[in-house]
Every structure is written in structure tokens, then in C-alpha cells.
């Protein structure tokens, strides 16, 4: 019996080789009909014997191309009409619908094989790709995803490429970025400050390898922006790059040619190996081996290295022997840090890079394929047996985070630092790539442009805007522009952190939320950051927090952690602080110290804060680890590293004292005794590592005890740990263990960062619940 059936397949089915797959599958079963890509999914009609049609349908999910993600298959019965062949119909544009756009995908095994096959016509071609791999999000200008809507538009395919593109049985059938040496983009080398072409194509790459091996710094145009590259084992080169990047000590990411090489300088578990080699190719934080031949300047004072594998063919060429000049040793790893000065967005345009990076790089490896959308490398780690995102960007964005509920169309603007925003539709939360720190003018422009772009891409017209309560955040000011036009929903920062975890884990109802971070605007106008909440997806009540202390100088105290140490000392000892004999007090200009104490005393420019990040700062400064920072959270991070260097989780150390004061509401967590203990340990010559161990255990103790008290009071058993402080591995592990031992269900962020990069998801989740009323 002949039947005809119509199928609508939704999910990530565009630009992933889905149509040729359907074409070939239909051929296999001898079926007639057609397949069509549309903005709402892939439409198919198949006609043939009933068994064959059913066989065909049953094989769609199991045999789908590797990058496809099928959400649903809808099937309808139709009257047979006698198709005579199977055709691939042209894409249809429909402005009201949208499709999911694939992130950029690292080079596949097949393309890699061809890249190094001297008999292949794309031998050593830096832009080789196919339907299973290559650029997507960063080259797409509009949908549907067709070549003329991408930055490949200026490159007219040669006869051979066109034939592949037109052949449904070819791996490059409708591979939009398809290209070769003859017709596609190419690379060239320029000397910084002069735009003359020094070398082109293979010669340019050979020359870059030579220059890198001599310790020079090369700006390399990549997939989502420029990297600054140098030899990661070269002390002088890496130190020079640090010097040029305004001496910030923020760790550089490195790229190594393969897993085997990474294993020579880092410990790599099976899970970490899987994360490293996945098609997203994030930077993975790995424990370094003690004798790792990686220059100290790559990640100063850090026990972990951010390592990634090559993800574009060009990266592979930098490591390959085929282009390596004679006498040059293979690289163990290259520094591959974002092509920017500090917190400004990564450079993407050739002209912009020439200007902005001219004092940073000695050379520029350019190419002529335009980057439409900026996208930084993602950062992830494996901890507590699971993958945890630290920066969700290239390889992940713009795939949505799928929620368990349908959402109204909301724009959530996120926070200020590490900004991402989020647009929702159906059960999808489309989180933007990493936008950066919005205090930066360029980053703010990127933020505003990206919102417009993603609205267009996903056909979302938000009816509601969620924003952070901080009146000075540029993301908040952006939201305020819509006052009177759209419904605005303000969301408290720490509530949003907790909700970000609830959203990704599909939790509704009340939980105990422990929200620890550096900064966030409280409902009382003060700076919060050490918060215990009873929260659900709509509201929260602040049950306990770290005792308020002055933050002398406001933002200056964030850059100079010793100021917060002084605040804690003054609170504990008053004028007696000068008699403590603490070494920290001797390291800093006495007139400056007195000035700061006067500020605290007279409450001048000293807003009150309950920040947990600032408590870590204070202890770091007191313990002699870090008094002044050059990048965010450096003092806390280096304090943690002291503990990892001295045994990590294996060490048993007694907690310091602290008090929970329950006679007011909210309860207060008073850390005075901890500070006293730290001071005593410092004065009796205990190591910073020991102090760090004791302090981390104290904080886990605080979390365990306060959560237990809250359970008794509110009968809640789920604890959500969120906020940037929980990126601290030691604290997360110790707290998790303590809470689990007490029988709590403990949840923490996995798919979106615990830091402010995840805030927008939490905002959207809360806003949706308030809208539902
Ligand atoms: Zn490929
Ligand atoms: Zn070609
Ligand atoms: Zn935060």
C-alpha cells in the first residue's frame, strides 16, 4: 500500500547537514517526495510503500547528523499524489518564525584528515569545513542560514566547490562556508604598524611559526575575534605580553596541539578529556603538574591552567610539522588570549585590530573572511563530577538553555560585569555570548547591538524587560529607556543568582539560597554579597547575611583589598588595630592607612556592605597574600591557591570562630572571631596556606550551620549555592560535603555560570513567574 506522509521536524536542524541526510535516507528507502528548510524547521513529504515510509521515519532520530538536535517530529497522513522523484526544495523565509542557529563548531575528523592529506585539494587550507563543522554563529548575518546571508557571500565558489555544494550525496552539500584555496578566504601576514603584506597563504603561516618560536607576539584573527599568541613555554615572550597588557596578572589561556601534550603538563581526567575534545572546544581549567614547562607569567600564582585544543583548521596549521620551518621545535602550547587591552571587547575587524592591538602585537596574521558576530572563547571546568560553565560563549551560544516551562517573550538585561543578556521564547532561554564589562563604552555598544541582532535572529519582540535593581548599571539604564513602552520588572541581584540555578535545574518552589559574591545592590540600597535567602521563582526573604561593614572608598576598596582588611580590623580592635603589629600594616604607606581609617571612622565615602567577596579580600590581605589587585577576584583566587598548593582537599584544618546573632531579623553572621583568629595565626608565623585552609573551612561551617538553622525554621531541604564566590573549588567542595552530610539536596550552577554571566537567566525566570501572576 502506498502512503504519503508529511513531517515537520523541529530543533537544531538547519546548517547541520540535515537536508542531505534526509535526501540520502529517502533514497535508501526508495521514497519520493521533497524536503524543505524553513524558519520553523524542516518540512518533509515522503511517498512510498507503508513499510518503507515507516522505516524511513524510524531512522531519522538514530541516524541524524552529529550536530543536529531534534526537539520534535510531527507526522501527518496525506493522500498519495504520485511523486516521481525526491527533491530538495529551496529555503523559505518567513519573518514571523525562527530557527535555532548552530554555534560555531570545531573542525571535524574528516576535514582534519583532508587538511593533512597532501593529495587532497584542500591540503593545508586554513578554512576547510563541511556540513558537520566550521563557523556558523560568527558568520551569520540573517536567517535563513544560506550563503548569501553569511560573511561568505563575497566568495564565489569555484566549479569544484559548487559541484560539492550541489551534490546531496557529498559531505559539503549546502555547506554554506564551503571554500578552497582557489575560491575561498586566505591569510596573510602584516608587521604591526605597517599594513604591507609580508607573506601570504602557506608562507604567512610558516613565517608566523618562525616568529612565535623567536618569542614574538602575533595577533591572530580567529573565529570569533583576534587572539594574541606567543610561545607559552617562553618566559620572556609571556612576560612581555603581560607587560603590554598593562601588567594585569589575569591568567592567559593556552592552546595545546593534542590531549597527549596537555597530559605532559596538566592532570587530565576522563571527564576533562571529554570536555576538552567536544566540538565546543572550551577552555578547560586543569590542575597543572608541578614541573609543567609552561612559563610562570602564563598564570601567575595559579595552580590551574586554562587549556584548550585547536578548534579551527588555522590553529591546527600553527602546530603542524608540514609548515614548521627547519630547526624550529614544535610548540607544547601557545598563549591564546583575547585580543584586547583589558576589559574592552575582543577585536574582530581587521582595521580595528590594526589600531587597537598595534602596541600589543608585533605581527598580525590576518584573513579576509569578515567576522559578523564577536564571540569569546568559553571557559569550563569539571568539579564535583560534573561539567561547570564559567563563561558560556563560543561553541555554546546561541544555543538556548532549555527550560521546563514555556516563557513569555522577555529580555533580561543581566548585570554589569561579565554581562550576558537573555531573550526568552517558548521553553527556550537564548543567552547571549559573553558581552563583557559594561562600564566599558565599547562593551555597552556591543551589548545594545547584540540585543537588536538576537531579537532579529530569533524573531523575538519582548513584552517584558527584566533588570538589576542597581540604578547605576548601564544594563539597568538601558532597560529604563523602555519605561512606559514595555513592562519593566526589577530583580534583586542575589535572588537572580539563586534563580539562575533553579531555572537551569527546573526547580520551582521554595529553596534555601546561599548567594555569595562580590557585589550586588540590596533592597535597602546597601551592597549585598553574603546572603542567605528563602527564595522561590517569584520572591525572596533575606533570612541572614554577613554583618555590614564599611567599604572604605567604595570601588577603590575592590581594587585595594587591604582597605577591607582595615575595615574588619577597625571593627574588631578600634584604635587598638595599630598595636596589633600586623605585617600588612607595615607594607603600606602609613599616611594612607590613617586616611582610610579616618574614612571608616567618620563614615566618609564608605558604603556598608555584607559582601562575602570582600571578606575573602580582607583575609587575603591580612594573610599577606594580596593587598592590591590587577584583575577581578584576584585576592580571593590567590588565597584559595595557597590552600591548593598546601594539600588542597586532603588537609584537615580547624575552623576559626564566628557568631550567628539571631536576635534580630535578618540574622547576622559576625566574622569578628575569624578575623581575630587570622590575626593570631599571622602573628604566630603560620603559613598563608594554613590560614587559607582554616578560613575556607570556616566559611563551609558558616554555610552548613546557617542552612541547618534555616531548615529548622522553614522546613526546607534544598540548598542552592550561587554567586561568583562559588567558583572557588575549595569552598564549593567543602560546602557541598558538609551540606550533603546533613542530608540536604545541594544544587549549584552547571549550564550557566555561577558568576554574573548567569544573572540574566535568573532575571528572566523570576520575571516570567511574576508575569504569570
Ligand atoms: Zn568537517
Ligand atoms: Zn573552491
Ligand atoms: Zn553577582
XYZ file of C-alpha atoms and ligand atoms in Angstrom:
776
model
C 0.000 0.000 0.000
C 1.318 3.387 -0.976
C 1.127 6.170 1.578
C 2.152 9.830 1.684
C 3.200 11.480 4.918
C 4.101 14.990 5.879
C 6.724 15.561 8.584
C 7.726 18.692 10.445
C 10.982 18.362 12.350
C 11.883 20.993 14.914
C 15.106 21.585 16.776
C 18.582 22.380 15.569
C 18.118 21.122 12.037
C 19.434 23.934 9.883
C 23.031 24.265 8.770
C 23.906 20.875 10.172
C 23.592 18.745 7.036
C 20.023 17.742 7.695
C 18.589 18.035 4.194
C 21.215 15.839 2.517
C 20.762 13.375 5.335
C 17.010 13.244 4.634
C 17.670 13.065 0.890
C 20.009 10.107 1.284
C 17.762 8.371 3.794
C 14.813 8.719 1.406
C 16.964 7.294 -1.391
C 17.911 4.367 0.828
C 14.231 3.507 1.278
C 13.372 4.286 -2.352
C 10.917 7.015 -1.374
C 9.711 10.004 -3.419
C 8.747 13.473 -2.247
C 10.690 16.505 -1.059
C 12.488 18.196 1.842
C 12.471 21.895 2.649
C 14.200 24.091 5.197
C 12.025 26.748 6.646
C 12.400 29.141 9.516
C 10.206 26.933 11.693
C 12.010 23.682 10.967
C 12.483 21.063 8.281
C 9.398 20.092 6.284
C 9.307 16.742 4.525
C 6.882 14.801 2.388
C 7.588 11.178 1.637
C 5.608 8.810 -0.504
C 6.040 5.070 -0.984
C 5.142 1.655 0.433
C 3.959 1.901 4.038
C 6.746 -0.272 5.468
C 9.393 1.793 3.705
C 7.865 5.083 4.870
C 7.713 3.840 8.433
C 11.260 2.518 8.227
C 12.383 5.919 6.987
C 10.662 7.759 9.852
C 12.046 5.388 12.457
C 15.625 6.062 11.311
C 15.503 9.864 11.487
C 16.400 10.199 15.136
C 19.017 7.439 15.410
C 20.822 8.389 12.202
C 20.602 12.200 12.349
C 23.832 14.133 11.646
C 26.090 14.664 14.668
C 25.289 18.354 15.124
C 21.536 18.074 14.757
C 19.338 18.259 17.819
C 15.791 17.065 17.235
C 13.189 18.504 19.593
C 10.086 17.090 17.920
C 8.853 15.221 14.850
C 5.280 15.858 13.836
C 3.752 13.384 11.355
C 0.545 13.793 9.326
C -1.192 11.387 6.930
C -1.885 12.667 3.375
C -3.496 11.248 0.228
C -0.844 9.811 -2.146
C -0.337 12.005 -5.235
C 2.304 10.082 -7.156
C 5.598 11.955 -6.783
C 8.130 10.814 -9.338
C 11.354 11.799 -7.584
C 12.767 13.153 -4.306
C 13.841 16.800 -4.394
C 15.448 19.340 -2.130
C 13.353 22.470 -2.281
C 14.635 25.989 -1.729
C 14.615 27.581 1.718
C 11.613 29.657 2.554
C 11.904 32.860 4.528
C 9.117 33.679 6.928
C 9.629 36.735 9.041
C 7.459 35.598 11.934
C 9.204 32.283 12.510
C 12.669 31.471 13.695
C 15.090 28.599 13.676
C 17.766 27.684 16.103
C 21.165 28.760 14.959
C 24.098 26.484 15.488
C 27.107 27.760 17.419
C 30.498 27.557 15.735
C 31.735 24.006 15.558
C 35.337 22.837 15.787
C 36.851 21.155 12.725
C 35.622 17.547 12.279
C 37.725 14.408 11.896
C 37.045 14.134 8.153
C 38.140 17.692 7.439
C 41.189 17.294 9.666
C 42.212 14.219 7.676
C 41.876 16.123 4.401
C 43.744 19.108 5.835
C 46.862 16.986 6.262
C 46.479 14.820 3.178
C 48.983 16.074 0.554
C 46.833 14.579 -2.194
C 43.692 16.426 -1.142
C 42.843 19.631 -2.953
C 42.365 21.379 0.389
C 45.743 20.241 1.779
C 46.760 22.864 4.397
C 43.797 25.088 3.583
C 43.078 27.156 6.753
C 39.338 27.473 6.064
C 38.409 23.881 5.244
C 34.937 22.950 6.566
C 31.877 20.829 5.787
C 28.261 20.477 6.900
C 29.469 18.803 10.080
C 31.873 21.521 11.149
C 33.056 25.091 10.776
C 31.873 28.592 11.509
C 28.151 29.298 11.998
C 27.023 31.897 14.544
C 30.003 34.190 13.935
C 29.417 34.437 10.165
C 25.615 34.580 10.024
C 24.101 37.959 9.196
C 20.490 36.894 8.864
C 18.338 33.818 8.554
C 17.599 31.563 6.812
C 21.116 30.255 7.034
C 22.170 30.429 3.393
C 25.468 31.552 1.943
C 24.147 34.927 0.823
C 23.171 35.674 4.423
C 26.691 34.997 5.707
C 30.059 36.715 5.511
C 30.982 34.087 2.863
C 28.836 35.991 0.394
C 31.768 37.795 -1.345
C 33.451 34.465 -2.164
C 32.029 32.914 -5.306
C 32.511 29.165 -5.251
C 34.776 27.657 -7.896
C 33.411 24.864 -10.126
C 34.667 22.079 -7.866
C 33.285 23.637 -4.688
C 29.965 24.393 -6.359
C 29.677 20.778 -7.527
C 30.173 19.564 -3.940
C 27.673 22.117 -2.704
C 25.060 20.897 -5.191
C 25.561 17.190 -4.675
C 23.239 15.778 -1.997
C 25.487 12.772 -1.513
C 28.504 14.973 -0.764
C 29.645 15.899 2.754
C 29.656 19.525 1.600
C 26.143 19.592 0.194
C 24.831 23.034 1.138
C 27.789 23.634 3.459
C 27.388 27.403 3.407
C 31.019 28.308 4.222
C 32.340 25.783 1.663
C 35.590 27.053 0.138
C 39.016 26.044 -1.108
C 42.445 27.507 -1.933
C 41.082 28.690 -5.283
C 37.871 30.426 -4.308
C 37.802 30.986 -0.552
C 39.300 33.329 2.029
C 43.043 33.339 2.603
C 45.534 34.503 5.233
C 48.402 36.972 5.117
C 50.963 38.427 7.477
C 51.466 42.092 8.298
C 54.020 43.760 10.520
C 52.419 45.770 13.309
C 52.092 49.424 12.361
C 52.604 48.911 8.634
C 49.933 47.354 6.520
C 52.213 45.977 3.836
C 51.796 42.251 3.206
C 54.940 40.420 4.336
C 53.813 36.939 3.322
C 50.664 35.215 2.125
C 48.972 31.834 2.478
C 51.287 28.920 3.469
C 54.259 31.263 3.613
C 52.445 33.534 6.066
C 51.729 30.640 8.431
C 55.299 29.382 8.132
C 56.540 32.850 8.991
C 54.165 33.114 11.978
C 55.509 29.831 13.352
C 59.056 31.167 12.927
C 58.203 34.460 14.645
C 56.401 32.746 17.531
C 59.370 30.451 18.060
C 61.585 33.521 18.388
C 59.438 34.846 21.213
C 57.462 37.401 19.249
C 53.785 38.185 19.757
C 51.330 37.647 16.920
C 47.737 38.832 16.749
C 45.846 36.025 15.017
C 42.422 36.511 13.534
C 40.302 33.587 14.628
C 36.670 32.561 14.571
C 35.005 34.978 16.979
C 37.767 37.550 17.246
C 41.504 38.112 17.433
C 43.801 36.239 19.785
C 47.181 37.404 20.976
C 49.534 34.479 20.647
C 53.019 33.703 21.866
C 55.027 30.635 22.847
C 53.630 29.574 26.235
C 56.892 27.944 27.303
C 58.892 31.106 26.660
C 59.405 33.149 29.857
C 60.414 36.336 28.088
C 57.646 36.266 25.487
C 54.898 35.679 28.028
C 56.331 38.309 30.389
C 56.478 40.788 27.507
C 52.823 40.128 26.673
C 51.881 40.731 30.326
C 53.827 43.956 30.338
C 51.992 45.111 27.223
C 48.611 44.101 28.617
C 49.004 46.745 31.339
C 50.651 44.257 33.690
C 47.363 42.637 34.627
C 48.080 39.261 36.217
C 44.859 37.713 34.892
C 45.670 34.201 33.668
C 46.211 33.681 29.934
C 44.502 30.773 28.218
C 46.753 28.427 26.302
C 46.207 26.151 23.326
C 47.993 22.813 23.032
C 48.131 20.596 19.928
C 46.549 17.449 21.418
C 45.461 15.680 24.612
C 48.736 13.761 24.908
C 50.690 17.006 25.027
C 48.304 18.510 27.576
C 48.815 15.459 29.765
C 52.543 16.203 29.915
C 51.889 19.404 31.873
C 48.397 19.033 33.406
C 46.382 16.342 35.133
C 43.505 15.374 32.841
C 40.637 13.132 33.978
C 38.406 11.249 31.513
C 35.655 13.790 32.025
C 38.041 16.658 31.435
C 39.328 14.969 28.287
C 35.771 14.695 27.003
C 35.107 18.353 27.751
C 38.359 19.440 26.064
C 37.720 17.481 22.895
C 33.989 18.152 22.469
C 33.004 20.143 19.385
C 32.521 23.250 21.557
C 36.222 23.219 22.473
C 36.021 25.386 25.577
C 38.988 26.498 27.628
C 39.106 23.942 30.445
C 40.658 24.730 33.818
C 43.074 21.936 34.641
C 45.357 21.288 37.606
C 48.918 21.915 36.462
C 51.680 19.426 37.123
C 54.401 20.669 39.463
C 57.138 20.642 36.830
C 54.975 21.913 33.946
C 57.205 23.572 31.326
C 54.752 26.469 30.994
C 56.110 29.945 31.703
C 55.217 31.362 35.123
C 53.810 34.515 33.506
C 51.035 32.487 31.817
C 49.066 32.085 35.055
C 50.956 33.631 37.964
C 50.212 32.235 41.435
C 47.720 29.799 39.968
C 47.562 26.046 40.454
C 45.312 25.675 37.424
C 45.838 26.406 33.750
C 43.146 27.331 31.238
C 43.826 24.968 28.340
C 42.066 24.364 25.042
C 42.596 22.272 21.950
C 42.790 23.851 18.480
C 39.333 24.375 17.028
C 39.888 25.865 13.591
C 41.998 24.445 10.762
C 44.224 27.511 11.059
C 45.013 26.615 14.685
C 45.984 23.099 13.622
C 48.301 24.527 10.985
C 50.164 26.526 13.648
C 51.095 23.280 15.352
C 51.656 21.086 12.286
C 55.009 19.787 11.119
C 54.169 20.333 7.415
C 54.566 24.108 7.773
C 57.150 24.223 10.528
C 60.403 25.805 9.313
C 63.550 23.756 9.696
C 65.172 23.939 13.103
C 62.023 25.162 14.856
C 60.894 22.980 17.749
C 57.193 22.034 17.982
C 55.208 24.155 20.426
C 53.969 22.483 23.594
C 51.416 25.232 23.860
C 50.680 28.734 22.622
C 49.222 31.522 24.696
C 45.886 32.377 23.061
C 44.479 35.276 24.976
C 41.723 37.628 23.841
C 42.857 40.372 21.501
C 42.028 43.308 23.724
C 43.748 45.555 26.187
C 41.864 44.767 29.363
C 38.108 44.540 29.635
C 37.173 46.045 26.287
C 35.551 43.666 23.781
C 37.756 41.368 21.741
C 38.726 42.921 18.386
C 37.050 41.371 15.324
C 37.596 43.709 12.405
C 40.956 43.943 10.576
C 41.095 47.718 10.669
C 40.000 47.871 14.291
C 42.604 45.266 15.239
C 45.421 47.120 13.445
C 44.601 50.168 15.530
C 43.724 48.678 18.897
C 46.318 45.935 19.028
C 49.273 47.711 17.446
C 51.079 48.182 20.765
C 50.310 44.657 21.898
C 51.333 42.579 18.894
C 54.496 42.506 16.771
C 52.697 40.853 13.845
C 49.204 40.341 12.516
C 48.023 37.145 10.879
C 45.002 38.464 9.016
C 42.370 36.915 6.806
C 39.634 38.267 4.591
C 36.590 36.472 5.922
C 34.655 39.001 7.942
C 33.594 38.105 11.485
C 29.968 39.169 11.774
C 29.465 38.351 15.437
C 32.068 38.645 18.151
C 32.343 35.540 20.302
C 34.940 34.936 23.016
C 36.199 31.509 23.958
C 34.102 29.678 26.522
C 35.570 28.601 29.852
C 34.517 25.489 31.732
C 35.728 23.040 34.337
C 34.926 19.661 35.810
C 34.183 19.670 39.517
C 32.077 17.510 41.830
C 31.807 15.030 38.983
C 30.137 17.382 36.548
C 30.829 19.975 33.857
C 30.517 23.535 35.079
C 30.426 26.609 32.831
C 32.456 29.619 33.871
C 31.984 31.608 30.678
C 29.322 30.420 28.247
C 30.193 31.755 24.827
C 31.763 30.254 21.662
C 30.555 26.725 20.915
C 27.525 27.141 23.206
C 25.885 30.457 22.256
C 23.422 30.949 20.681
C 22.009 27.524 21.540
C 19.333 28.135 24.134
C 19.234 26.793 27.638
C 16.004 24.817 27.589
C 13.628 25.319 30.480
C 10.866 23.073 31.794
C 8.209 25.742 31.246
C 7.003 27.974 28.435
C 8.154 31.549 28.776
C 6.608 34.816 27.655
C 8.891 36.915 25.439
C 11.261 38.589 27.875
C 14.505 40.483 27.567
C 16.614 40.109 30.705
C 19.429 42.655 30.680
C 21.837 40.950 33.080
C 24.245 42.690 35.419
C 27.269 44.913 34.873
C 30.368 42.711 34.953
C 30.755 39.625 32.738
C 27.454 40.655 31.232
C 25.244 38.366 29.211
C 21.650 39.086 28.358
C 18.867 36.637 27.739
C 15.860 36.511 25.425
C 13.093 34.006 26.025
C 10.515 32.396 23.809
C 8.601 29.130 24.200
C 10.676 26.993 26.565
C 13.946 28.477 25.353
C 16.257 30.935 27.054
C 18.586 32.335 24.419
C 21.559 33.549 26.400
C 23.906 35.855 24.564
C 27.572 35.128 24.205
C 29.892 36.758 26.759
C 29.470 40.517 26.380
C 31.950 41.709 29.000
C 32.093 44.561 31.469
C 29.534 47.180 30.593
C 31.436 50.025 32.243
C 33.390 49.963 29.033
C 31.813 52.092 26.285
C 32.688 49.618 23.537
C 31.180 46.772 25.545
C 27.982 48.693 26.079
C 27.657 49.280 22.347
C 28.253 45.578 21.777
C 25.528 44.847 24.342
C 22.937 47.113 22.708
C 23.779 45.952 19.162
C 23.706 42.297 20.145
C 20.260 42.630 21.696
C 18.899 44.013 18.422
C 20.701 41.348 16.445
C 19.459 38.430 18.528
C 15.921 39.801 18.556
C 16.053 39.738 14.775
C 17.681 36.326 14.567
C 15.205 34.611 16.853
C 12.189 36.734 15.896
C 11.622 37.836 19.471
C 9.762 41.016 20.361
C 9.996 41.228 24.137
C 6.937 42.370 26.032
C 8.752 42.451 29.365
C 12.173 43.668 30.407
C 13.899 42.337 33.493
C 16.748 44.324 35.023
C 19.020 44.537 38.057
C 17.999 46.911 40.860
C 21.339 48.733 40.749
C 20.378 52.171 39.378
C 23.868 52.852 38.010
C 24.331 49.669 35.995
C 24.296 50.519 32.298
C 22.159 47.438 31.725
C 19.595 48.955 34.113
C 19.758 52.311 32.368
C 19.253 50.522 29.072
C 16.085 48.910 30.486
C 14.829 52.273 31.786
C 14.751 53.581 28.226
C 11.715 51.366 27.714
C 9.755 52.820 30.611
C 6.183 53.479 29.561
C 6.537 51.288 26.470
C 7.102 47.860 27.962
C 6.568 46.273 31.367
C 9.715 46.599 33.437
C 10.483 44.059 36.129
C 13.269 44.777 38.639
C 15.025 41.750 40.085
C 17.332 41.770 43.090
C 20.840 40.634 42.159
C 21.278 37.778 44.640
C 17.786 36.498 44.078
C 18.647 36.339 40.364
C 21.770 34.273 41.142
C 19.686 31.701 43.005
C 17.005 31.709 40.311
C 19.612 31.122 37.580
C 20.377 27.770 39.167
C 16.691 26.995 39.771
C 15.925 27.740 36.119
C 18.595 25.505 34.645
C 17.741 22.678 37.033
C 13.973 23.001 36.606
C 13.192 23.808 40.227
C 10.043 25.543 41.393
C 9.019 26.404 44.933
C 10.982 27.493 47.958
C 14.646 26.736 48.497
C 17.382 27.906 50.818
C 19.531 30.155 48.650
C 23.133 30.870 49.609
C 24.180 33.751 47.378
C 27.807 34.721 47.865
C 29.543 37.189 45.577
C 31.460 40.439 45.458
C 28.775 42.975 44.916
C 25.081 43.443 44.276
C 22.510 46.106 45.027
C 20.304 45.300 48.001
C 16.682 46.256 48.545
C 17.914 48.540 51.354
C 20.282 50.335 48.974
C 23.360 48.694 50.533
C 25.915 46.470 48.864
C 24.979 42.869 49.495
C 27.023 39.758 48.807
C 26.937 37.363 51.754
C 23.262 36.407 51.670
C 21.080 33.589 52.934
C 17.667 33.730 51.328
C 14.462 31.775 51.349
C 13.627 32.124 47.696
C 11.337 30.779 45.043
C 10.992 31.726 41.378
C 8.981 34.802 42.292
C 10.109 36.269 45.619
C 12.667 36.008 48.343
C 13.098 36.821 52.003
C 16.520 37.716 53.352
C 16.967 35.472 56.372
C 20.617 36.075 57.244
C 23.642 37.939 55.964
C 27.217 38.775 56.819
C 27.320 41.713 59.207
C 27.532 45.086 57.474
C 30.917 46.773 57.472
C 32.119 49.944 55.787
C 33.733 49.620 52.373
C 36.227 52.490 52.576
C 36.483 54.259 49.236
C 33.795 52.172 47.513
C 35.224 50.798 44.275
C 38.749 51.690 45.403
C 38.338 49.062 48.129
C 37.631 46.464 45.473
C 40.955 47.259 43.797
C 42.793 47.509 47.113
C 41.759 44.613 49.347
C 43.835 45.916 52.293
C 41.171 48.614 52.727
C 38.594 45.975 53.584
C 41.097 44.345 55.922
C 41.373 47.683 57.714
C 37.599 47.841 57.936
C 37.476 44.444 59.651
C 40.396 45.354 61.930
C 38.793 48.629 62.959
C 35.529 46.861 63.689
C 37.323 44.373 65.924
C 40.082 46.388 67.602
C 39.161 50.056 67.079
C 42.279 52.153 67.711
C 43.941 49.039 69.038
C 44.500 47.952 65.450
C 47.742 49.972 65.349
C 49.169 47.883 68.188
C 48.494 44.521 66.567
C 51.920 44.537 64.889
C 50.461 43.044 61.712
C 52.964 42.870 58.844
C 50.248 44.117 56.449
C 50.268 47.482 58.224
C 53.987 47.838 57.665
C 53.764 47.220 53.931
C 51.518 50.184 53.193
C 52.186 53.924 53.413
C 51.193 54.904 56.994
C 49.587 58.199 55.957
C 47.366 56.315 53.529
C 46.416 53.832 56.233
C 45.450 56.619 58.621
C 43.417 58.332 55.939
C 41.458 55.164 55.263
C 40.817 54.524 58.942
C 39.537 58.101 59.247
C 37.172 57.436 56.339
C 35.828 54.363 58.117
C 35.550 56.162 61.438
C 33.743 59.193 60.032
C 31.703 57.153 57.535
C 33.011 59.169 54.590
C 32.630 57.502 51.201
C 32.297 54.176 52.979
C 29.083 52.451 51.929
C 28.064 49.485 54.055
C 28.497 46.029 52.644
C 27.719 42.431 53.563
C 29.848 41.162 50.686
C 31.438 37.745 51.015
C 33.910 38.563 48.227
C 35.176 41.453 50.340
C 35.612 39.156 53.342
C 37.838 36.921 51.199
C 39.727 40.068 50.150
C 40.259 41.103 53.751
C 41.609 37.693 54.767
C 43.829 37.578 51.675
C 45.361 40.945 52.584
C 45.741 40.068 56.272
C 47.435 36.772 55.426
C 49.936 38.654 53.272
C 48.719 37.097 50.028
C 47.405 40.095 48.081
C 46.810 43.728 49.104
C 46.261 45.302 45.685
C 44.744 43.517 42.702
C 45.146 43.808 38.937
C 42.041 41.820 37.939
C 38.697 40.973 39.497
C 38.707 38.488 42.392
C 42.481 38.103 42.266
C 42.948 38.352 46.056
C 40.358 35.651 46.761
C 41.677 33.429 43.989
C 45.274 33.645 45.197
C 44.155 32.925 48.752
C 42.408 29.777 47.517
C 45.507 28.767 45.541
C 47.641 28.901 48.699
C 45.450 26.140 50.095
C 45.652 24.065 46.910
C 49.418 24.393 46.970
C 49.415 23.043 50.523
C 47.416 19.872 50.162
C 44.006 21.035 48.878
C 41.064 18.919 49.988
C 43.268 16.381 51.752
C 44.130 18.761 54.574
C 42.224 18.725 57.855
C 42.234 22.168 59.455
C 40.196 23.543 62.361
C 37.695 26.302 61.640
C 38.034 29.755 63.160
C 35.321 31.065 65.473
C 32.320 33.107 64.314
C 28.885 34.027 65.648
C 25.335 33.771 64.427
C 23.269 36.508 66.015
C 19.589 35.607 65.831
C 18.023 38.290 67.989
C 17.185 40.484 65.031
C 15.710 39.779 61.656
C 17.559 39.183 59.399
C 20.074 37.207 61.431
C 23.648 38.407 61.379
C 26.748 36.375 60.714
C 29.552 38.058 62.625
C 33.031 37.078 61.445
C 34.978 39.036 64.085
C 36.346 35.911 65.744
C 37.547 34.661 62.387
C 39.460 37.884 61.852
C 40.924 37.572 65.357
C 41.981 34.015 64.567
C 43.579 35.050 61.282
C 45.494 37.853 63.022
C 46.762 35.438 65.695
C 47.847 32.905 63.068
C 49.659 35.598 61.091
C 51.428 36.874 64.202
C 52.487 33.391 65.241
C 54.022 32.829 61.832
C 51.505 30.364 60.352
C 51.675 29.973 56.584
C 49.199 31.693 54.282
C 48.206 28.219 53.054
C 47.295 27.121 56.570
C 45.304 30.294 57.167
C 43.548 29.765 53.860
C 42.638 26.183 54.809
C 41.217 27.292 58.140
C 39.322 30.191 56.570
C 37.743 28.062 53.814
C 36.611 25.527 56.388
C 35.163 28.337 58.459
C 33.099 29.531 55.515
C 31.839 25.992 54.852
C 30.979 25.862 58.537
C 29.023 29.124 58.283
C 27.069 27.758 55.317
C 26.370 24.421 56.990
C 25.253 25.911 60.294
C 23.091 28.713 58.891
C 21.400 26.315 56.460
C 20.691 23.906 59.316
C 19.121 26.698 61.362
C 17.058 27.720 58.357
C 15.891 24.157 57.802
C 14.601 24.026 61.368
C 12.779 27.299 60.942
C 11.367 26.873 57.431
C 11.392 23.116 56.848
C 13.273 23.369 53.582
C 15.719 20.764 52.397
C 17.028 22.106 49.076
C 20.058 24.382 49.183
C 21.080 26.360 46.108
C 24.655 27.679 46.102
C 25.215 30.504 43.610
C 27.188 33.704 43.058
C 30.757 34.220 41.898
C 32.283 33.088 45.201
C 31.171 29.528 44.389
C 33.632 29.401 41.519
C 36.032 28.753 44.355
C 36.591 24.994 44.086
C 37.710 24.524 47.623
C 34.693 26.311 49.068
C 32.231 24.569 46.754
C 33.616 21.144 47.614
C 33.788 21.750 51.361
C 30.295 23.282 51.494
C 28.808 20.567 49.312
C 30.265 17.867 51.527
C 29.107 19.480 54.775
C 25.587 20.071 53.474
C 25.264 16.625 51.914
C 26.355 15.046 55.205
C 23.488 16.872 56.864
C 21.065 15.366 54.354
C 20.466 18.458 52.226
C 19.907 18.269 48.493
C 22.615 20.623 47.232
C 22.316 22.356 43.856
C 24.791 24.573 42.066
C 25.084 26.111 38.580
C 26.273 23.896 35.729
C 24.941 25.170 32.392
C 25.268 28.867 33.138
C 27.974 30.493 35.229
C 27.546 30.968 38.993
C 29.069 34.405 38.430
C 27.279 37.408 36.940
C 27.364 35.734 33.499
C 24.361 33.706 34.690
C 22.338 36.567 36.176
C 20.260 37.206 33.037
C 18.792 33.701 33.115
C 17.746 34.164 36.748
C 16.176 37.522 35.943
C 14.145 36.022 33.099
C 12.978 33.105 35.238
C 11.767 35.415 38.002
C 10.165 37.859 35.563
C 8.230 35.037 33.859
C 6.861 33.872 37.159
C 5.776 37.402 38.147
C 4.124 37.911 34.757
C 2.129 34.732 35.205
C 0.813 36.355 38.394
Zn 34.160 18.991 8.524
Zn 36.664 26.343 -4.390
Zn 26.737 38.708 41.432
